[in-house]
PDB file of C-alpha atoms in Angstrom:
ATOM      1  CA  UNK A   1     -15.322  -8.031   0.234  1.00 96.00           C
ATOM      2  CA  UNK A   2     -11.493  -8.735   0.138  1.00 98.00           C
ATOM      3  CA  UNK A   3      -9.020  -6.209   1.742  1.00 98.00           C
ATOM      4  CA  UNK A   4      -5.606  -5.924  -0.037  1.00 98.00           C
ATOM      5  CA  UNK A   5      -3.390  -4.605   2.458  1.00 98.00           C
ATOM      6  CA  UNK A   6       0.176  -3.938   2.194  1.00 98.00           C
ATOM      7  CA  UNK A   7       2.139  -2.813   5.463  1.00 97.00           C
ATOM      8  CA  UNK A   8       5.237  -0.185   5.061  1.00 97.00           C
ATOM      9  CA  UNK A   9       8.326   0.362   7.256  1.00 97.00           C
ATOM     10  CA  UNK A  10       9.729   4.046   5.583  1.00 97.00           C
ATOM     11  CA  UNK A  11      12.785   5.463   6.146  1.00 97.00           C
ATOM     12  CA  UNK A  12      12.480   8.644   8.296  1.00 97.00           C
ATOM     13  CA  UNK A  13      14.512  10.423   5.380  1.00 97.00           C
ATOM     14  CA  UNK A  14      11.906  10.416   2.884  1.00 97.00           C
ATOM     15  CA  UNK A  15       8.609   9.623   5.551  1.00 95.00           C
ATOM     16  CA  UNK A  16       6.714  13.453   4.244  1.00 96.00           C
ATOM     17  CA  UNK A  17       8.000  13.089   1.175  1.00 98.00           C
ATOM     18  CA  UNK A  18       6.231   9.513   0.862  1.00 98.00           C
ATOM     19  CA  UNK A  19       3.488  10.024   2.756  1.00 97.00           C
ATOM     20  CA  UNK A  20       2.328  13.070  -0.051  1.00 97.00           C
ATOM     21  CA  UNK A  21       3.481  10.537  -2.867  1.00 98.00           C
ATOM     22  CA  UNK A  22       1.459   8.182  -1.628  1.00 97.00           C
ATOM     23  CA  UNK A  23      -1.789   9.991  -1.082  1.00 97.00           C
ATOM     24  CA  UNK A  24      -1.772  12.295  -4.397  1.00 97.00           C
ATOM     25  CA  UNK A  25      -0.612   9.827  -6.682  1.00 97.00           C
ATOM     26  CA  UNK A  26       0.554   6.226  -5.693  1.00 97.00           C
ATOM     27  CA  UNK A  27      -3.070   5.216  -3.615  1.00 97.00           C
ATOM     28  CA  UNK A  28      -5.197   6.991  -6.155  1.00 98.00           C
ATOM     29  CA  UNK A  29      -3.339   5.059  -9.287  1.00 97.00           C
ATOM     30  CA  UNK A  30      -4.150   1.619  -7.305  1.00 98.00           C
ATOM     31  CA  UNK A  31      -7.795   2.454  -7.060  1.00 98.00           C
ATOM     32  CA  UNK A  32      -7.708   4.224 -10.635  1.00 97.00           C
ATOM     33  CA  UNK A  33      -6.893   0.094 -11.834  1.00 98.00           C
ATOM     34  CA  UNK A  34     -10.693  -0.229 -11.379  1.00 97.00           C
ATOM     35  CA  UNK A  35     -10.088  -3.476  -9.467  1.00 98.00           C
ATOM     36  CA  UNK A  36     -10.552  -1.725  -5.888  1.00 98.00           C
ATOM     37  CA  UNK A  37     -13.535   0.500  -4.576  1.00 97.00           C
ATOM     38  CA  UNK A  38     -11.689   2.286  -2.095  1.00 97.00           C
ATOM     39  CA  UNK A  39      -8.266   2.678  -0.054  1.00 98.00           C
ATOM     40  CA  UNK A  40      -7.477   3.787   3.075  1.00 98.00           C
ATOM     41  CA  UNK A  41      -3.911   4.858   4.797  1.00 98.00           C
ATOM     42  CA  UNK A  42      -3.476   4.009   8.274  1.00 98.00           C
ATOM     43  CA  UNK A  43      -0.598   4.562  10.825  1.00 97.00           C
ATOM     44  CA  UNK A  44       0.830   1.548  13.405  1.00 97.00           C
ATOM     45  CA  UNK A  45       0.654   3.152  16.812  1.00 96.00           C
ATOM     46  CA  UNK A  46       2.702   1.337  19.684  1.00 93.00           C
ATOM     47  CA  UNK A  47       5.086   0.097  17.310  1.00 91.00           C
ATOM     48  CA  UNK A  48       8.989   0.915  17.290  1.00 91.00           C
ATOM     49  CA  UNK A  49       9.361   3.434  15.029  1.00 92.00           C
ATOM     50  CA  UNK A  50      13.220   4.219  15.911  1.00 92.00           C
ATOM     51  CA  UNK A  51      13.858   3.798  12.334  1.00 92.00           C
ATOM     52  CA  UNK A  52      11.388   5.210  11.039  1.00 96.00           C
ATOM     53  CA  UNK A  53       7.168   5.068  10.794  1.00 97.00           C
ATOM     54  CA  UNK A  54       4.778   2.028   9.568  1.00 97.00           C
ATOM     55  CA  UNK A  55       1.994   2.103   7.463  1.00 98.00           C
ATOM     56  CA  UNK A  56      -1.297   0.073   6.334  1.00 98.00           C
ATOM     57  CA  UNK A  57      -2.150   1.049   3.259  1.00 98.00           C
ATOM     58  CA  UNK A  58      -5.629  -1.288   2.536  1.00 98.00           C
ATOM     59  CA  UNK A  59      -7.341  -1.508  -0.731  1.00 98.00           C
ATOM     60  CA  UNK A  60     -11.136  -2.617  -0.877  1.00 98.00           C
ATOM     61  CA  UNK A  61     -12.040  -5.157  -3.972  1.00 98.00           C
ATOM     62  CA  UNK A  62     -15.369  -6.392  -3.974  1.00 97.00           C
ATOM     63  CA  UNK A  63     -14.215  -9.467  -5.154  1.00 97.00           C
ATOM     64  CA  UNK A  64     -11.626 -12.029  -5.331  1.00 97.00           C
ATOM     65  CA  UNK A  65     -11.323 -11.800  -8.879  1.00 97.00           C
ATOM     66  CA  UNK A  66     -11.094  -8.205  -8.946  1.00 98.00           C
ATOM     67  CA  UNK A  67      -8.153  -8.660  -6.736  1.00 98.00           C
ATOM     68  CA  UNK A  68      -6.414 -11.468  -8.714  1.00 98.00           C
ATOM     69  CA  UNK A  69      -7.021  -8.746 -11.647  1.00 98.00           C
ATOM     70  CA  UNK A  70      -5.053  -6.483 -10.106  1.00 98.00           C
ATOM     71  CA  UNK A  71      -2.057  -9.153  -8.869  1.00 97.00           C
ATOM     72  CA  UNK A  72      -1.994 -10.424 -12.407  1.00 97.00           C
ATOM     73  CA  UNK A  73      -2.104  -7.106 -14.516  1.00 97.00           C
ATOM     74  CA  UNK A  74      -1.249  -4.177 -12.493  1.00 97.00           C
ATOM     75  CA  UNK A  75       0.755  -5.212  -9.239  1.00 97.00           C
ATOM     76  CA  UNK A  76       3.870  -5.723 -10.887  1.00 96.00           C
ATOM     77  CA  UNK A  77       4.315  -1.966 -12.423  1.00 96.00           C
ATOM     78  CA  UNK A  78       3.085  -0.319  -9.585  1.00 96.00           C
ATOM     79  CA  UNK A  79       5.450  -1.804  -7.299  1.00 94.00           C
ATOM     80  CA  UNK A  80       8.501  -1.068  -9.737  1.00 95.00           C
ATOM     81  CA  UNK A  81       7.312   2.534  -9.696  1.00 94.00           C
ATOM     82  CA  UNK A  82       7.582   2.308  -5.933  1.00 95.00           C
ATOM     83  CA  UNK A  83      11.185   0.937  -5.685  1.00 95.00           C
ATOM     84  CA  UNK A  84      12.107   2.995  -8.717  1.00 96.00           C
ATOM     85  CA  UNK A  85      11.058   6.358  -6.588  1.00 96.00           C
ATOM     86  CA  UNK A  86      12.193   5.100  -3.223  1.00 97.00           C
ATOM     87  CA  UNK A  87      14.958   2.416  -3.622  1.00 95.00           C
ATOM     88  CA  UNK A  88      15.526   0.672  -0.787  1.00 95.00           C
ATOM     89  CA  UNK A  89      14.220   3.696   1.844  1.00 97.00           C
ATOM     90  CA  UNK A  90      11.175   1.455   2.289  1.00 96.00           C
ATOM     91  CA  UNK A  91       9.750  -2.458   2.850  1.00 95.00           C
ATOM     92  CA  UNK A  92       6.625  -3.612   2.206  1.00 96.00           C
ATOM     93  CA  UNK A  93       4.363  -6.868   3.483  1.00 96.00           C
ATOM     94  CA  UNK A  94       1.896  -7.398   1.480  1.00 97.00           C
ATOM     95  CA  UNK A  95      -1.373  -9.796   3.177  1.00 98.00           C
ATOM     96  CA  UNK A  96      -5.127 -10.215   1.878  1.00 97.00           C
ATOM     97  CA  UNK A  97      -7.997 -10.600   3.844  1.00 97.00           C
ATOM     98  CA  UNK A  98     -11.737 -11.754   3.445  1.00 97.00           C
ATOM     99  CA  UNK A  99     -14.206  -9.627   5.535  1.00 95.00           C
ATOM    100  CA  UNK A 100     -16.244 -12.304   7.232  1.00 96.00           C
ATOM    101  CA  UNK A 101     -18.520  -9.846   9.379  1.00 94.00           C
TER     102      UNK A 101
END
């Protein structure tokens, strides 16, 4: 299994806002691809968060090719959408990982 995980600084101003937005609609639409089994939204605890709260938002693909799918014909959309909603009230690191054990 391969865990697509993209980590979010957000902007205090728009941090409920997003968090809804990206529960109800932007998380579900990433799975809805068909290239990930599941998601998951986690919160960085003992992290500065003067400026505003950070996120781990980590998609499940059972394989690697299911996750280049998604790179290739999805990623690209999706993240306009993002910066289209949000501007520049967010940043995002994006990472992959193999589950080993």
């Amino acid at each position: 299994m391969y865990i697509y995980n993209v980590t979010l600084k957000i902007d205090w101003s728009i941090q409920e806002a997003w968090l809804k937005w990206m529960v109800e609609e932007h998380m579900p639409e990433v799975v809805g691809t068909g290239c990930f089994s599941s998601s998951r939204l986690l919160r960085l605890i003992e992290v500065d968060d003067s400026d505003g709260p950070t996120y781990a938002a980590q998609y499940h693909a059972e394989t690697k090719s299911d996750y280049n799918r998604y790179i290739t014909i999805h990623a690209d959309k999706l993240r306009q959408k993002s910066f289209d909603k949000w501007g520049d009230k967010f940043i995002a690191f994006r990472s992959v990982m193999e589950v080993v054990h």
